[in-house]
Structures are given as C-alpha cells and as structure tokens.
One Martini backbone bead per residue (centre of mass of N, CA, C, O) as a GRO file, in nm:
protein
  431
    1MET     BB    1  -4.503   1.031  -2.162
    2GLY     BB    2  -4.546   0.972  -2.471
    3ILE     BB    3  -4.795   1.157  -2.518
    4THR     BB    4  -4.669   1.429  -2.443
    5ARG     BB    5  -4.444   1.424  -2.668
    6THR     BB    6  -4.632   1.406  -2.912
    7ARG     BB    7  -4.742   1.706  -2.874
    8GLN     BB    8  -4.441   1.844  -2.895
    9GLU     BB    9  -4.382   1.660  -3.145
   10ASN     BB   10  -4.302   1.557  -3.469
   11ARG     BB   11  -4.334   1.231  -3.546
   12TRP     BB   12  -4.288   1.236  -3.860
   13ALA     BB   13  -4.019   1.383  -3.855
   14VAL     BB   14  -3.875   1.173  -3.681
   15LEU     BB   15  -3.921   0.942  -3.875
   16ALA     BB   16  -3.750   1.064  -4.101
   17LEU     BB   17  -3.489   1.058  -3.935
   18LEU     BB   18  -3.484   0.752  -3.891
   19ALA     BB   19  -3.467   0.682  -4.192
   20LEU     BB   20  -3.206   0.840  -4.244
   21GLY     BB   21  -3.034   0.686  -4.038
   22LEU     BB   22  -3.064   0.414  -4.178
   23MET     BB   23  -2.934   0.499  -4.446
   24ILE     BB   24  -2.658   0.579  -4.331
   25SER     BB   25  -2.588   0.302  -4.219
   26HIS     BB   26  -2.587   0.162  -4.506
   27VAL     BB   27  -2.369   0.332  -4.631
   28ASP     BB   28  -2.144   0.248  -4.422
   29ARG     BB   29  -2.160  -0.053  -4.498
   30THR     BB   30  -2.121  -0.038  -4.828
   31SER     BB   31  -1.839   0.097  -4.862
   32MET     BB   32  -1.662  -0.160  -4.851
   33SER     BB   33  -1.754  -0.291  -5.121
   34ALA     BB   34  -1.631  -0.064  -5.292
   35ALA     BB   35  -1.336  -0.103  -5.198
   36PHE     BB   36  -1.301  -0.395  -5.308
   37ALA     BB   37  -1.308  -0.274  -5.617
   38ASP     BB   38  -1.034  -0.142  -5.531
   39HIS     BB   39  -0.705  -0.202  -5.600
   40HIS     BB   40  -0.570  -0.004  -5.405
   41PHE     BB   41  -0.688  -0.119  -5.146
   42VAL     BB   42  -0.594  -0.413  -5.175
   43GLN     BB   43  -0.287  -0.343  -5.198
   44GLU     BB   44  -0.243  -0.184  -4.936
   45PHE     BB   45  -0.326  -0.475  -4.765
   46SER     BB   46  -0.294  -0.746  -4.904
   47LEU     BB   47  -0.560  -0.892  -4.985
   48THR     BB   48  -0.736  -1.161  -4.939
   49HIS     BB   49  -1.020  -1.336  -4.958
   50VAL     BB   50  -1.035  -1.404  -4.658
   51GLN     BB   51  -0.986  -1.115  -4.548
   52ARG     BB   52  -1.232  -0.993  -4.685
   53GLY     BB   53  -1.433  -1.162  -4.533
   54TRP     BB   54  -1.365  -1.061  -4.249
   55LEU     BB   55  -1.405  -0.760  -4.306
   56GLY     BB   56  -1.704  -0.777  -4.412
   57SER     BB   57  -1.818  -0.928  -4.134
   58ALA     BB   58  -1.748  -0.768  -3.874
   59MET     BB   59  -1.995  -0.582  -3.837
   60PHE     BB   60  -2.219  -0.808  -3.807
   61TRP     BB   61  -2.127  -0.937  -3.544
   62SER     BB   62  -2.149  -0.688  -3.354
   63TYR     BB   63  -2.435  -0.612  -3.434
   64GLY     BB   64  -2.575  -0.874  -3.337
   65LEU     BB   65  -2.468  -0.890  -3.035
   66LEU     BB   66  -2.592  -0.581  -2.958
   67GLN     BB   67  -2.902  -0.580  -2.978
   68MET     BB   68  -3.004  -0.658  -2.693
   69PRO     BB   69  -2.855  -0.446  -2.523
   70MET     BB   70  -2.991  -0.206  -2.672
   71GLY     BB   71  -3.279  -0.278  -2.596
   72TRP     BB   72  -3.237  -0.254  -2.294
   73LEU     BB   73  -3.147   0.043  -2.295
   74VAL     BB   74  -3.404   0.184  -2.429
   75ASP     BB   75  -3.613   0.077  -2.221
   76ARG     BB   76  -3.466   0.265  -1.987
   77TYR     BB   77  -3.312   0.541  -2.147
   78GLY     BB   78  -3.417   0.577  -2.417
   79VAL     BB   79  -3.350   0.743  -2.738
   80LYS     BB   80  -3.193   1.006  -2.788
   81TRP     BB   81  -2.902   0.959  -2.647
   82PRO     BB   82  -2.819   0.677  -2.742
   83TYR     BB   83  -2.837   0.750  -3.043
   84ALA     BB   84  -2.647   0.997  -3.055
   85ILE     BB   85  -2.390   0.857  -2.948
   86CYS     BB   86  -2.380   0.625  -3.159
   87PHE     BB   87  -2.373   0.799  -3.412
   88LEU     BB   88  -2.108   0.937  -3.354
   89MET     BB   89  -1.935   0.676  -3.343
   90TRP     BB   90  -1.989   0.567  -3.636
   91CYS     BB   91  -1.890   0.809  -3.796
   92LEU     BB   92  -1.601   0.815  -3.686
   93ALA     BB   93  -1.532   0.521  -3.767
   94ALA     BB   94  -1.584   0.555  -4.070
   95ALA     BB   95  -1.368   0.776  -4.109
   96ALA     BB   96  -1.125   0.606  -3.988
   97THR     BB   97  -1.097   0.406  -4.228
   98GLY     BB   98  -0.923   0.632  -4.398
   99VAL     BB   99  -0.654   0.629  -4.173
  100VAL     BB  100  -0.580   0.354  -4.159
  101ASN     BB  101  -0.285   0.091  -4.194
  102THR     BB  102  -0.428  -0.177  -4.093
  103LEU     BB  103  -0.609  -0.461  -4.068
  104ALA     BB  104  -0.671  -0.453  -3.768
  105ALA     BB  105  -0.786  -0.165  -3.770
  106LEU     BB  106  -1.013  -0.216  -3.968
  107ILE     BB  107  -1.163  -0.425  -3.795
  108ILE     BB  108  -1.212  -0.245  -3.549
  109VAL     BB  109  -1.382  -0.021  -3.689
  110ARG     BB  110  -1.602  -0.218  -3.789
  111LEU     BB  111  -1.685  -0.313  -3.505
  112MET     BB  112  -1.768  -0.029  -3.407
  113ILE     BB  113  -1.994   0.015  -3.607
  114GLY     BB  114  -2.167  -0.225  -3.515
  115VAL     BB  115  -2.209  -0.137  -3.225
  116ALA     BB  116  -2.345   0.145  -3.286
  117GLU     BB  117  -2.570   0.044  -3.498
  118SER     BB  118  -2.740  -0.139  -3.292
  119VAL     BB  119  -2.946   0.101  -3.209
  120VAL     BB  120  -3.142   0.165  -3.439
  121VAL     BB  121  -3.381  -0.041  -3.420
  122PRO     BB  122  -3.460  -0.040  -3.117
  123ALA     BB  123  -3.510   0.267  -3.101
  124THR     BB  124  -3.731   0.288  -3.315
  125TYR     BB  125  -3.939   0.094  -3.177
  126ARG     BB  126  -3.964   0.251  -2.923
  127TYR     BB  127  -4.082   0.504  -3.057
  128LEU     BB  128  -4.325   0.373  -3.199
  129ALA     BB  129  -4.461   0.257  -2.941
  130ASP     BB  130  -4.495   0.555  -2.807
  131HIS     BB  131  -4.633   0.718  -3.094
  132PHE     BB  132  -4.797   0.465  -3.230
  133ASP     BB  133  -5.065   0.327  -3.342
  134GLU     BB  134  -5.212   0.067  -3.509
  135THR     BB  135  -5.320   0.264  -3.756
  136HIS     BB  136  -4.986   0.360  -3.805
  137LYS     BB  137  -4.760   0.143  -3.814
  138GLY     BB  138  -4.743   0.057  -4.113
  139THR     BB  139  -4.679   0.333  -4.230
  140ALA     BB  140  -4.429   0.394  -4.061
  141LEU     BB  141  -4.268   0.137  -4.150
  142GLY     BB  142  -4.276   0.187  -4.454
  143LEU     BB  143  -4.117   0.455  -4.443
  144TYR     BB  144  -3.873   0.354  -4.284
  145SER     BB  145  -3.781   0.124  -4.490
  146ILE     BB  146  -3.672   0.304  -4.712
  147GLY     BB  147  -3.394   0.353  -4.583
  148GLY     BB  148  -3.298   0.050  -4.613
  149LYS     BB  149  -3.323   0.049  -4.932
  150MET     BB  150  -3.164   0.317  -5.015
  151GLY     BB  151  -2.888   0.263  -4.903
  152PRO     BB  152  -2.792   0.040  -5.107
  153ALA     BB  153  -2.872   0.199  -5.365
  154LEU     BB  154  -2.673   0.461  -5.291
  155GLY     BB  155  -2.402   0.378  -5.161
  156ALA     BB  156  -2.238   0.246  -5.391
  157PRO     BB  157  -2.239   0.479  -5.603
  158LEU     BB  158  -2.118   0.692  -5.415
  159ALA     BB  159  -1.853   0.546  -5.344
  160THR     BB  160  -1.746   0.502  -5.635
  161TRP     BB  161  -1.736   0.800  -5.712
  162LEU     BB  162  -1.537   0.897  -5.491
  163ILE     BB  163  -1.308   0.712  -5.584
  164SER     BB  164  -1.285   0.819  -5.881
  165VAL     BB  165  -1.231   1.136  -5.784
  166SER     BB  166  -1.021   1.016  -5.564
  167SER     BB  167  -1.046   0.800  -5.287
  168TRP     BB  168  -1.086   0.568  -5.046
  169LYS     BB  169  -1.018   0.756  -4.813
  170SER     BB  170  -1.212   0.989  -4.881
  171MET     BB  171  -1.469   0.826  -4.881
  172PHE     BB  172  -1.475   0.756  -4.579
  173VAL     BB  173  -1.455   1.041  -4.464
  174VAL     BB  174  -1.699   1.171  -4.604
  175THR     BB  175  -1.927   0.968  -4.527
  176GLY     BB  176  -1.881   0.987  -4.223
  177LEU     BB  177  -1.899   1.306  -4.169
  178ALA     BB  178  -2.168   1.376  -4.317
  179GLY     BB  179  -2.359   1.236  -4.106
  180LEU     BB  180  -2.339   1.457  -3.874
  181LEU     BB  181  -2.573   1.643  -3.976
  182TRP     BB  182  -2.806   1.477  -3.839
  183LEU     BB  183  -2.772   1.568  -3.537
  184MET     BB  184  -2.903   1.846  -3.530
  185PRO     BB  185  -3.209   1.776  -3.571
  186TRP     BB  186  -3.223   1.565  -3.348
  187LEU     BB  187  -3.158   1.752  -3.104
  188ALA     BB  188  -3.389   1.963  -3.174
  189MET     BB  189  -3.660   1.765  -3.212
  190VAL     BB  190  -3.603   1.576  -2.976
  191LYS     BB  191  -3.713   1.480  -2.690
  192ASN     BB  192  -3.633   1.431  -2.370
  193ASP     BB  193  -3.617   1.071  -2.242
  194PHE     BB  194  -3.449   1.085  -2.002
  195PRO     BB  195  -3.466   0.957  -1.700
  196SER     BB  196  -3.541   0.988  -1.403
  197ASN     BB  197  -3.518   0.831  -1.114
  198VAL     BB  198  -3.817   0.759  -1.106
  199GLU     BB  199  -3.847   0.667  -1.402
  200LEU     BB  200  -3.627   0.452  -1.394
  201ALA     BB  201  -3.760   0.268  -1.188
  202ALA     BB  202  -4.016   0.224  -1.360
  203SER     BB  203  -3.879   0.112  -1.619
  204LYS     BB  204  -3.747  -0.131  -1.488
  205LYS     BB  205  -4.010  -0.262  -1.393
  206ARG     BB  206  -4.144  -0.273  -1.670
  207ALA     BB  207  -3.922  -0.443  -1.817
  208ALA     BB  208  -3.925  -0.684  -1.599
  209SER     BB  209  -4.220  -0.797  -1.683
  210VAL     BB  210  -4.047  -0.896  -1.960
  211PRO     BB  211  -3.853  -1.128  -1.977
  212LEU     BB  212  -3.661  -1.330  -2.168
  213LYS     BB  213  -3.811  -1.595  -2.096
  214ASN     BB  214  -4.086  -1.497  -2.210
  215LEU     BB  215  -3.993  -1.469  -2.502
  216LEU     BB  216  -3.879  -1.768  -2.540
  217ALA     BB  217  -4.181  -1.891  -2.470
  218SER     BB  218  -4.280  -1.764  -2.741
  219PRO     BB  219  -4.411  -1.836  -3.051
  220VAL     BB  220  -4.404  -1.549  -3.169
  221VAL     BB  221  -4.098  -1.504  -3.148
  222TRP     BB  222  -4.019  -1.748  -3.321
  223GLY     BB  223  -4.175  -1.659  -3.567
  224GLY     BB  224  -4.017  -1.397  -3.603
  225LEU     BB  225  -3.740  -1.523  -3.647
  226ILE     BB  226  -3.820  -1.669  -3.904
  227THR     BB  227  -3.936  -1.436  -4.079
  228ASN     BB  228  -3.682  -1.257  -4.065
  229PHE     BB  229  -3.490  -1.458  -4.191
  230CYS     BB  230  -3.642  -1.510  -4.462
  231TYR     BB  231  -3.656  -1.221  -4.557
  232SER     BB  232  -3.346  -1.150  -4.531
  233TYR     BB  233  -3.229  -1.361  -4.717
  234PHE     BB  234  -3.333  -1.229  -4.979
  235ALA     BB  235  -3.235  -0.939  -4.937
  236PHE     BB  236  -2.926  -1.012  -4.909
  237TYR     BB  237  -2.895  -1.149  -5.177
  238CYS     BB  238  -2.952  -0.891  -5.344
  239MET     BB  239  -2.714  -0.723  -5.224
  240THR     BB  240  -2.475  -0.944  -5.301
  241TRP     BB  241  -2.578  -1.115  -5.590
  242MET     BB  242  -2.732  -0.965  -5.814
  243PRO     BB  243  -2.508  -0.835  -5.989
  244ALA     BB  244  -2.367  -1.105  -6.062
  245TYR     BB  245  -2.610  -1.241  -6.196
  246LEU     BB  246  -2.657  -1.027  -6.421
  247VAL     BB  247  -2.372  -1.063  -6.549
  248GLU     BB  248  -2.316  -1.387  -6.557
  249GLN     BB  249  -2.626  -1.485  -6.659
  250ARG     BB  250  -2.763  -1.208  -6.820
  251GLY     BB  251  -2.546  -0.994  -6.960
  252LEU     BB  252  -2.482  -0.753  -6.803
  253THR     BB  253  -2.355  -0.480  -6.713
  254LEU     BB  254  -2.237  -0.320  -6.448
  255THR     BB  255  -2.410  -0.067  -6.483
  256GLU     BB  256  -2.682  -0.212  -6.534
  257SER     BB  257  -2.688  -0.366  -6.265
  258GLY     BB  258  -2.697  -0.116  -6.082
  259LEU     BB  259  -2.962   0.000  -6.194
  260TYR     BB  260  -3.140  -0.252  -6.148
  261THR     BB  261  -3.100  -0.265  -5.843
  262PHE     BB  262  -3.217   0.010  -5.780
  263VAL     BB  263  -3.502  -0.047  -5.892
  264SER     BB  264  -3.572  -0.291  -5.713
  265PHE     BB  265  -3.551  -0.131  -5.437
  266VAL     BB  266  -3.767   0.069  -5.504
  267GLY     BB  267  -3.996  -0.134  -5.528
  268ILE     BB  268  -3.996  -0.240  -5.231
  269ALA     BB  269  -4.037   0.037  -5.100
  270VAL     BB  270  -4.311   0.111  -5.223
  271VAL     BB  271  -4.470  -0.141  -5.138
  272ALA     BB  272  -4.421  -0.119  -4.835
  273ALA     BB  273  -4.567   0.152  -4.796
  274LEU     BB  274  -4.847   0.067  -4.918
  275ALA     BB  275  -4.896  -0.184  -4.735
  276GLY     BB  276  -4.898  -0.038  -4.466
  277TRP     BB  277  -5.127   0.158  -4.535
  278GLY     BB  278  -5.346  -0.050  -4.613
  279ALA     BB  279  -5.359  -0.198  -4.341
  280ASP     BB  280  -5.439   0.046  -4.170
  281ARG     BB  281  -5.712   0.101  -4.308
  282LEU     BB  282  -5.843  -0.169  -4.233
  283ILE     BB  283  -5.810  -0.137  -3.926
  284ALA     BB  284  -5.969   0.137  -3.904
  285ARG     BB  285  -6.242  -0.031  -4.006
  286GLY     BB  286  -6.219  -0.306  -3.795
  287ARG     BB  287  -6.006  -0.492  -3.856
  288ASP     BB  288  -5.800  -0.736  -3.775
  289ALA     BB  289  -5.471  -0.691  -3.726
  290VAL     BB  290  -5.354  -0.978  -3.744
  291LEU     BB  291  -5.501  -1.075  -4.001
  292VAL     BB  292  -5.408  -0.855  -4.193
  293ARG     BB  293  -5.096  -0.888  -4.164
  294LYS     BB  294  -5.085  -1.191  -4.232
  295THR     BB  295  -5.190  -1.165  -4.521
  296PHE     BB  296  -4.968  -0.989  -4.635
  297ILE     BB  297  -4.732  -1.179  -4.568
  298VAL     BB  298  -4.816  -1.433  -4.723
  299VAL     BB  299  -4.849  -1.301  -5.001
  300GLY     BB  300  -4.555  -1.199  -5.014
  301PHE     BB  301  -4.408  -1.469  -4.996
  302MET     BB  302  -4.548  -1.601  -5.239
  303GLY     BB  303  -4.475  -1.383  -5.449
  304ALA     BB  304  -4.155  -1.414  -5.414
  305THR     BB  305  -4.138  -1.708  -5.547
  306THR     BB  306  -4.100  -1.592  -5.848
  307VAL     BB  307  -3.792  -1.616  -5.863
  308LEU     BB  308  -3.800  -1.897  -6.004
  309LEU     BB  309  -3.894  -1.804  -6.282
  310GLY     BB  310  -3.626  -1.657  -6.344
  311ALA     BB  311  -3.434  -1.903  -6.327
  312TYR     BB  312  -3.605  -2.066  -6.576
  313ALA     BB  313  -3.571  -1.856  -6.780
  314ASP     BB  314  -3.483  -1.796  -7.115
  315SER     BB  315  -3.547  -1.505  -7.105
  316PRO     BB  316  -3.399  -1.221  -7.000
  317ARG     BB  317  -3.650  -1.043  -6.971
  318THR     BB  318  -3.811  -1.239  -6.792
  319ALA     BB  319  -3.605  -1.264  -6.568
  320LEU     BB  320  -3.599  -0.963  -6.488
  321PHE     BB  321  -3.894  -0.935  -6.413
  322TRP     BB  322  -3.898  -1.153  -6.178
  323ASN     BB  323  -3.676  -1.032  -6.012
  324ALA     BB  324  -3.825  -0.763  -5.951
  325ALA     BB  325  -4.109  -0.869  -5.865
  326SER     BB  326  -4.026  -1.042  -5.620
  327LEU     BB  327  -3.900  -0.812  -5.452
  328SER     BB  328  -4.150  -0.630  -5.450
  329LEU     BB  329  -4.349  -0.838  -5.315
  330LEU     BB  330  -4.191  -0.843  -5.045
  331GLY     BB  331  -4.312  -0.565  -4.948
  332LEU     BB  332  -4.571  -0.690  -4.813
  333VAL     BB  333  -4.403  -0.777  -4.557
  334THR     BB  334  -4.236  -0.566  -4.419
  335ALA     BB  335  -4.425  -0.382  -4.234
  336ASN     BB  336  -4.615  -0.612  -4.121
  337ASN     BB  337  -4.402  -0.783  -3.984
  338LEU     BB  338  -4.281  -0.566  -3.804
  339ALA     BB  339  -4.544  -0.497  -3.656
  340LEU     BB  340  -4.622  -0.778  -3.547
  341VAL     BB  341  -4.326  -0.885  -3.413
  342LYS     BB  342  -4.258  -0.578  -3.265
  343LEU     BB  343  -4.564  -0.472  -3.167
  344THR     BB  344  -4.857  -0.597  -3.171
  345LEU     BB  345  -4.749  -0.883  -3.008
  346ILE     BB  346  -4.601  -0.679  -2.807
  347PRO     BB  347  -4.519  -0.563  -2.526
  348LYS     BB  348  -4.422  -0.248  -2.473
  349GLN     BB  349  -4.198  -0.309  -2.245
  350ALA     BB  350  -4.043  -0.521  -2.481
  351VAL     BB  351  -3.955  -0.395  -2.753
  352GLY     BB  352  -3.647  -0.361  -2.742
  353LEU     BB  353  -3.565  -0.653  -2.670
  354ASN     BB  354  -3.713  -0.796  -2.903
  355THR     BB  355  -3.577  -0.645  -3.134
  356GLY     BB  356  -3.294  -0.742  -3.071
  357LEU     BB  357  -3.362  -1.042  -3.111
  358GLN     BB  358  -3.463  -1.022  -3.408
  359GLN     BB  359  -3.188  -0.902  -3.522
  360VAL     BB  360  -3.028  -1.161  -3.503
  361ALA     BB  361  -3.169  -1.300  -3.741
  362THR     BB  362  -3.094  -1.089  -3.950
  363SER     BB  363  -2.784  -1.113  -3.925
  364LEU     BB  364  -2.769  -1.416  -3.985
  365ALA     BB  365  -2.888  -1.401  -4.272
  366GLY     BB  366  -2.654  -1.252  -4.402
  367GLY     BB  367  -2.436  -1.471  -4.364
  368VAL     BB  368  -2.589  -1.717  -4.486
  369SER     BB  369  -2.663  -1.608  -4.765
  370ALA     BB  370  -2.378  -1.549  -4.874
  371SER     BB  371  -2.248  -1.834  -4.821
  372LEU     BB  372  -2.463  -2.034  -4.937
  373SER     BB  373  -2.479  -1.917  -5.221
  374GLY     BB  374  -2.182  -1.964  -5.293
  375TRP     BB  375  -2.186  -2.273  -5.256
  376LEU     BB  376  -2.420  -2.333  -5.460
  377LEU     BB  377  -2.271  -2.209  -5.699
  378HIS     BB  378  -2.033  -2.407  -5.691
  379VAL     BB  379  -2.203  -2.669  -5.728
  380GLY     BB  380  -2.404  -2.570  -5.983
  381HIS     BB  381  -2.289  -2.315  -6.171
  382THR     BB  382  -2.555  -2.167  -6.086
  383TYR     BB  383  -2.848  -1.975  -5.968
  384THR     BB  384  -3.063  -2.196  -5.901
  385LEU     BB  385  -2.995  -2.297  -5.614
  386PRO     BB  386  -3.013  -2.025  -5.463
  387MET     BB  387  -3.320  -1.989  -5.546
  388LEU     BB  388  -3.425  -2.244  -5.411
  389ALA     BB  389  -3.356  -2.153  -5.126
  390ILE     BB  390  -3.539  -1.910  -5.126
  391PHE     BB  391  -3.802  -2.061  -5.172
  392ALA     BB  392  -3.790  -2.226  -4.906
  393PHE     BB  393  -3.783  -1.981  -4.710
  394LEU     BB  394  -4.050  -1.853  -4.798
  395LEU     BB  395  -4.230  -2.091  -4.716
  396LEU     BB  396  -4.145  -2.085  -4.418
  397GLY     BB  397  -4.250  -1.800  -4.359
  398ALA     BB  398  -4.550  -1.855  -4.423
  399THR     BB  399  -4.590  -2.086  -4.218
  400SER     BB  400  -4.511  -1.932  -3.962
  401THR     BB  401  -4.730  -1.719  -3.979
  402ILE     BB  402  -4.978  -1.910  -3.956
  403VAL     BB  403  -4.893  -2.079  -3.694
  404LEU     BB  404  -4.740  -1.861  -3.474
  405LEU     BB  405  -4.908  -1.582  -3.527
  406ARG     BB  406  -5.062  -1.543  -3.218
  407ARG     BB  407  -5.215  -1.383  -2.967
  408LYS     BB  408  -5.214  -1.623  -2.750
  409TRP     BB  409  -4.872  -1.631  -2.792
  410ALA     BB  410  -4.786  -1.404  -2.645
  411PRO     BB  411  -4.608  -1.252  -2.434
  412LYS     BB  412  -4.574  -1.250  -2.099
  413VAL     BB  413  -4.688  -1.081  -1.808
  414ASP     BB  414  -4.565  -0.989  -1.493
  415ILE     BB  415  -4.782  -0.859  -1.278
  416ASN     BB  416  -4.629  -0.856  -0.997
  417SER     BB  417  -4.405  -0.639  -1.091
  418TYR     BB  418  -4.616  -0.381  -1.052
  419GLY     BB  419  -4.763  -0.399  -0.795
  420ASP     BB  420  -4.993  -0.113  -0.757
  421ARG     BB  421  -5.097  -0.121  -1.027
  422SER     BB  422  -5.342  -0.082  -1.230
  423ALA     BB  423  -5.526  -0.268  -1.447
  424PRO     BB  424  -5.582  -0.062  -1.675
  425ALA     BB  425  -5.285   0.029  -1.712
  426LEU     BB  426  -5.179  -0.254  -1.784
  427MET     BB  427  -5.367  -0.326  -2.031
  428ARG     BB  428  -5.244  -0.098  -2.224
  429GLU     BB  429  -4.958  -0.284  -2.250
  430LEU     BB  430  -5.097  -0.500  -2.396
  431PRO     BB  431  -5.152  -0.692  -2.696
   0.00000   0.00000   0.00000
C-alpha cells in the first residue's frame, strides 16, 4: 500500500510539508517564552515565578504522555487524517491562548497544544518508514530536522516582534491562526491512507506483531532512549539557557545573543542535513547501514563535548566559537541517530509505537535539562557546572551507541501473529 502511494504523490514535497509542520509546532511552543518576557502579560495574570514554571512546562507534560498513544494511532489509522485533525486542534488552541483570561484556562490550552502536537513525530516516522528506503532515510531525516531547528530560531524573534508592534494577545492569535494555511497543501497533496475495514484488520494484526513488551525487552530500544535523552539534553539546554549564558557570562547584549543563538541553530541544521546525506551515500555504495550511522553518531557526540572548551575559555571570542562549534557538531548525530533508533533497527510495523516511546525520553530531557541546569547554576554561580553535566551526558550517549545499538538486539517480531502470511513478505518488514 505504501509503494503505491509513493508513485502517486511526491514524497519529497510531503517531506517538506512535514518539516514545515514541525517548524510551526515549535513556533507555537516558543511563543509562550516570548510572552514571559512581556511585563503586560505577566501583570495581566499576576504570575509568580512558580506559576510561570507550571505554565511553561504544561505543554511538555501532555506532549510526552501522549506520544505512545499517538504512535499506536498512526500505526493503525494512517498519517493523513490523524495529523490533519491534530494540526487543526493545536492551531486553534494556540490562537485561543490570546483570548483566555485566567491562569487555569491558560494551562488548559497549553495542555491541549501538547496533546495535539504529540502526533507530529510518530506520524512523520510512520510516513518515512512507508516511503523511504535505507539509502534515503538519513537525507530525509536531515531535511526534516531543519524544521525542528528553525522553529526555535525563528519562533522567538517572530513572537517578540508581534508583541512589540501589537500585543501578546494578538501574537498568540496571529501565530496560531496563520498555521492553518499549512492544512490546505497537506489535504491536497497527501493521499488518503485511512484504512478500509479489511486494511484496518490487517494493520492491527501487523502492529500487534511487535507489542510493547517486545520493544521494552530490546537493548536497541533502551539504547535509543538513552541516546535521544542525551542528544536532547544538550539541544534543550541551548534552547532555554544559551541566551542567558551569552548575556550573563559572555557579555553579549540581548539582541546579540538572539542573533548568535539563531546562527548556532542554523549550524546544527546544516550539519544534520549534510551528515544524513553523507551517510546515505556511503550506505548506497554498499557500506553497512548500522556501522555507518553509529560512526556518525559517536563522532558527533564526541565532537559536541567541545562545549567544555568554551566553558573554560578565557577569551569571549574563543568561548563563542566553541559554543557554536559544539552545537553544530551535534548535528552529526541528529539524522543518523533518528534513522538508526527509529527506523533502521526497528521493524516497520512498530515504527509509530517505538517513535512515541522514544519521544518520551526526548520530552523528559527537556524538563530535566532546564531544571537541572538552573540548579547547577545556582550551586556553582557560573555556567561551568551545567556544561560539565552536558559533557557527561554526551559521553553517556556515545557509550550507549557503541554498546547497545546492535542489529542482533533489535525488537523481535511475533511471527505467529501473522497467521498465513508468507515468509518472504514477513522478512521484508524485519530490520
């Protein structure tokens, strides 16, 4: 069914839409951080620091909790309509943030955004598994990841500009409703993959062949949870603490820190795309896919540990160089880790469920990174301890990649659940 749709639709154009959808989701996430900087917003709701913390984290809790249910959903009911319905929900909830007038209502709409946005990553990987072979997965994921990097880079400046020329209320309404324009090309370009009754029965049987217990019994899945957490810990640190570090410890102005943060995220986006493409070319020439992607991941994790050189640098210019270089080198990990632990080593019939599970680690990393870095900053009074923590997690990620990400430890498929399906047909779905 996936091959037939590939011939009928431009998969690269759909990939571009998926990347744009990811970027829009990040814009809607980061809009709240811009509102926190607006004293009119803070005064409107009389927000304390604790309340701002609850409000800022609300989306991530519901987002993380719904990852696995969304993976289960897209494994059975396809990508087009679950994504379209959830996209509509989160855009409307984002716009509603600008019209509610109580803290409780604010938290509710942020929770709703998290629920609806939880479809983004599982649906994307379901689509990639159905439409891209191994020699194109890295390139596809590298291009897709650009949306995730450009969302934070563009979202905050856009939101602050809208607040400055209008108000925080208008900012939420405009950014929320503007995203709805994405739905038109999505509905027009993506073929309907909602299953018929016969296809639904087959998809349920196919998905049931790799139950959650098989995923949890696999060292590959646990290795992926560790690498995703370690990668995301550094990435979320840069999203939340980099501007403050640049201003408070390296003497940049707020405007300069915003520009520098933008450039750093462009760097990781470019490296991620090139690294995914480079790995694909090596695999297309006959190199082992697992070995190639593991090499890129380990080199990327080790390269990113240069963040510590920035922490101990005396020269601000040297510190800024290593700060940008370390985040850019992390881009060697991005696409290849995503391909390896969510596609290459995972049976196709469990891609959605496993992706939802892996995203739990990603969401957890966001909360831990922000809170642990703040506590370490409080204890050490400089950003050295937070960067030492990053260094330790990066080493853990490299070690996990080497030790746990092995083809022989991939999740097992319960062959008996397939009934009378032929062995060749079944083998095509194994990692």
